[in-house]
Each structure stands twice: as C-alpha cells, then as structure tokens.
Amino acid sequence: MKDSARGSWSGHVGFVLAAAGSAIGLGNIWMFPYRTGSNGGAAFVFVYLAFVAVVGIPLIVAEVMLGRATRRNPVGAFRILRPGSGWQIVGWLGVASGFVILSYYGVVAGWAMDYMWASASGALMAGTAQRMTEAFDVLMGDPYRQVGWQAAFMLVTTVVVSRGVEAGIERASKVLMPALFGLVLVLLGFSLTSPGAPEGLAFLLNPRFDELGWSGVLAALGQAFFSLSLGMGAMITYGSYLEVDQSIVRSAFLIAAADTCLAVLAGLVIFPLVFTFGLEPGAGPGLVFITLPKAFALMPASSFLSTGFFALLTFAALTSAISLLEVVVAFFVDEFQWSRPQASWVAGGLIFALGVPSAVVGGFLDAMDGLASDWMLPIGGLFIGLFAGWTLGGDEARNGYRGKGSSLAGFAAWRFCVRYAAPAAVGIILVQSLVRFVRDFGG
Ligand code: PHE
C-alpha cells in the first residue's frame, strides 16, 4: 500500500500533541491522584518519576522508532523488521490490548460524561455532600445509563478516528489539548486559593515511605506503563505516521514531561479541595467520583467547578481512547487493506460490545484492568524493550534512533536503558505479579 493512503501528521507539533493526548488520560486524572493518595503521597511520586525516566522515556523512543522505521501498525512493524519470526506475537498482543483496554476505558469515560452532564444540569449538586456516595452507587446500579454514556463516548471516538490521522486525530488533539490545559489552570486557581492548599501541597510534597511498600512500587511501575501508553504499540502506531526527521528523544521527553505535569497538576487540583473539607485523601478509585464532588458541593461555584472538572476528565479520556482505537484500526487497514471508515466502525462496534460486561457485571471492569495493566502492558513492554535493545543490530538501532538534534551519547544512554534497566525493572514486576497471582488463585 502507498504510504500516502495511510496518512501522516502535518509535522512534529501535530505528532507530539497527539502522542501527549494519548498519554494524558484517565490514568493521569483518575488513577494517579488516588494511587498517590493511598501509597504514601510524595513517596509514590518519587518512585513514579524514576520509572518514567529509566523505563518510560526509553520505551517511548523504542516504540516511536519501530513505527517510524516501518510505517506500520504493531503487527506489521515486527513482520517487516523480522519476517517469519515469533516477534509478530508481540504486535498481536498489542492489538489485543487495544481491544481490552478500550472496552473498559469507554465505560469509565462514560461515567465522566454522565457526571459532566449531571453537573451542568445541576442534578449532581442538588444533593448534599453526604449524598454523593449514593449518587455514585445509583450510577453503578444503572446498567442502561452506563451503557448509554459508554455508547456516546465510543461514538465520538469512532467518528474522530474514521476521519483520519491529520483531519481526525491531529485536529481533535489540537483543540482538546489546549482546552484541557486551560481547564486545569482554571481549576488550579480555585484549589490553590482554598484554605486546604498548604495541607494539600504538603501531602504531595512530603514523602511517607512507610506507606509505600512493595505494592506501591509495583503500582508506580504499572502506572508509568499505563499513563505513558506503553507496551501495546500505541506509540509504534503514532510513530508510523511520523515523516519528519526530528530527534525522537526530544519528542519522548516532551511527551513524558506533559504527561507527568498533568498528573501532578491533577493532584494539585484535587488534594487541596479534599483537605479543605476534611475528606479522605486515600479514598481509592472513588476519589474523583465520590470524594471530589463532595468538596465541589460545598464550594460556592459548585456546578461550574464540577462541570469543568468532568469536562477535563472527558477530554483527556477522549484523546487517549482515540489512540487505543487507532492501534486496532491501523492493524485492519495495513494488514487487511480495509478502508479507514470500515475499520473504524467495525473495531469501534466490537470494542463497544466487549465493554458492555464492564458496565453491567460487577467486578468485570477491575478484572479487565488487571489483565491489561498487570499483564498485557508489562509483557508487551518487556518484549518491545528486548527487541529494540538486543534483536535490532547496532546499525539498525542507530539509524532508527537518528534524527535532527540526536547525539551519540544519548544513543548510548538509551541503549543501556532498553538493554538492561527497562527489562530488569519490568522483569521484577512480572515475577511479582506472578507470585501474587499464584498466591491469590493457586490456594
Ligand atoms: N495513557 C492513557 C491514560 O493515561 C491510557 C492508554 C494506555 C492509552 C495505553 C493508550 C494506550 O489514560
């Protein structure tokens, strides 16, 4: 197939915005704050940052490089580089991860849309703070409402992806990403001037290592994978639309910096408000859907703030969902020569159907998330790192890495990370997950 038929970014800025849009999502605004809250505050943040530097950035480089060199989806990329080898399985695993993650991602994004709607119409804030727990339980107990919003979210995602790389994905990112940063800044203004600001900041800045523990370290690594969209070929796919000869490392730093910044900013929005009203910072997954609305309900501009926050969450989720769907769509387009609209609607429809159980069957969503975050992404990431570090020859790797502004010293540092540091870190998390799995299910 001619490359022009696949589409490409308009340039470097378009690529970085879309890739940052993929990275910044529910992982930053929903998961990062609650995981920080329940794993020792700044202690978790420090470990997370170390993983981003040693595992995250090198693997972004590896993925983008494989995509740019082959101009293919994850399966095609491995096939072109090592035809007839078992490496293609890593690509298949990535496409499968796209199915699994987007299935439940669409459900949680649907909750965000529901809350955005309920906030704007005043229905959410009509209840007292005490009733917020109830409001969430009511939503959880209403499968039709959840599936309805999930369908709406998947519909928007599919429409964007069906329009193509530049006219759909890049265009949406160029609108949504600035809107997202604008919303964060407005919300930050409210939270940093609230009475609980010093306590909220202290919570994010004072490490409590005793609360971190081994499970916190594992959560930090899993969080880095999920948040940076790594281990399933999302960055391979986005890299495959990259035509400009820019330094990939520089892009990787920009993407990781934007992603980390937004996670920390989300914490800075949430924790001051949580402390202002004496709520529980380590509330777990309910932090954003139960605890935070309680704080909003007690504030003067409650509907406005709450609508803004859940719009933020929805926008962030949308640019990530787009990248998840794009992995699957690129696979159908490259490997089966389907047209982009056909691939988008078929994949979007299948993934929607696969997501329905996550909305309807209790515990299903957590099981899907566990499957993807604890197993599929780390395994995918491990093999992508090993491939880039050990299977690619020195010249192949150097050529793939090269770009305007890249240096030899940077290449050496990158190669060290993908050869040793990243596989070691990911290997440890996998062994640990296996031990936990055997302990929990093996009796
Ligand atoms: N990075 C996204 C988030 O933080 C989720 C995601 C994972 C997107 C894997 C693409 C691939 O929400």
Short mmCIF file of C-alpha atoms and ligand atoms in Angstrom, two decimals, residues 19-29 31 97-98 101 104-105 223-235 259 316-317 319-321 323-325 327 377, ligand 1:
data_model
loop_
_atom_site.label_atom_id
_atom_site.label_comp_id
_atom_site.label_asym_id
_atom_site.label_seq_id
_atom_site.Cartn_x
_atom_site.Cartn_y
_atom_site.Cartn_z
CA ALA A 19 1.04 11.47 21.44
CA ALA A 20 0.71 13.62 24.57
CA GLY A 21 -3.06 13.36 24.10
CA SER A 22 -2.71 9.59 24.08
CA ALA A 23 -0.61 9.63 27.24
CA ILE A 24 -2.73 12.12 29.17
CA GLY A 25 -5.98 10.42 30.13
CA LEU A 26 -7.89 8.71 32.89
CA GLY A 27 -4.50 7.42 34.05
CA ASN A 28 -3.45 10.94 35.00
CA ILE A 29 -6.60 12.48 36.38
CA MET A 31 -5.75 6.93 38.74
CA SER A 97 -4.52 -4.90 24.47
CA GLY A 98 -6.17 -2.14 22.45
CA ILE A 101 -8.24 -1.54 27.47
CA TYR A 104 -13.48 -0.74 29.94
CA TYR A 105 -11.89 2.66 29.31
CA GLN A 223 1.08 3.38 36.43
CA ALA A 224 4.06 4.53 34.33
CA PHE A 225 3.22 1.99 31.60
CA PHE A 226 -0.45 2.78 31.54
CA SER A 227 -0.05 6.53 31.77
CA LEU A 228 2.58 6.78 29.04
CA SER A 229 0.52 4.49 26.73
CA LEU A 230 3.36 1.97 26.59
CA GLY A 231 3.65 -1.74 25.96
CA MET A 232 0.92 -2.18 23.33
CA GLY A 233 2.21 -0.30 20.31
CA ALA A 234 0.18 2.90 20.61
CA MET A 235 3.45 4.78 20.17
CA ASP A 259 2.07 13.59 30.89
CA ALA A 316 -8.42 13.67 28.49
CA ALA A 317 -10.12 10.29 28.09
CA THR A 319 -7.66 11.71 23.13
CA SER A 320 -6.44 8.51 24.82
CA ALA A 321 -9.36 6.42 23.56
CA SER A 323 -5.11 6.28 20.25
CA LEU A 324 -6.36 2.95 21.59
CA LEU A 325 -8.82 2.61 18.72
CA VAL A 327 -3.94 0.81 17.04
CA LEU A 377 1.24 -3.96 29.01
N1 PHE B 1 -2.31 6.67 28.68
C1 PHE B 1 -3.73 6.60 28.80
C2 PHE B 1 -4.13 7.17 30.16
O1 PHE B 1 -3.30 7.55 30.93
C3 PHE B 1 -4.27 5.21 28.62
C4 PHE B 1 -3.67 4.44 27.48
C5 PHE B 1 -2.99 3.26 27.70
C6 PHE B 1 -3.79 4.90 26.16
C7 PHE B 1 -2.40 2.55 26.67
C8 PHE B 1 -3.22 4.20 25.10
C9 PHE B 1 -2.52 3.04 25.37
O2 PHE B 1 -5.28 7.23 30.47
#
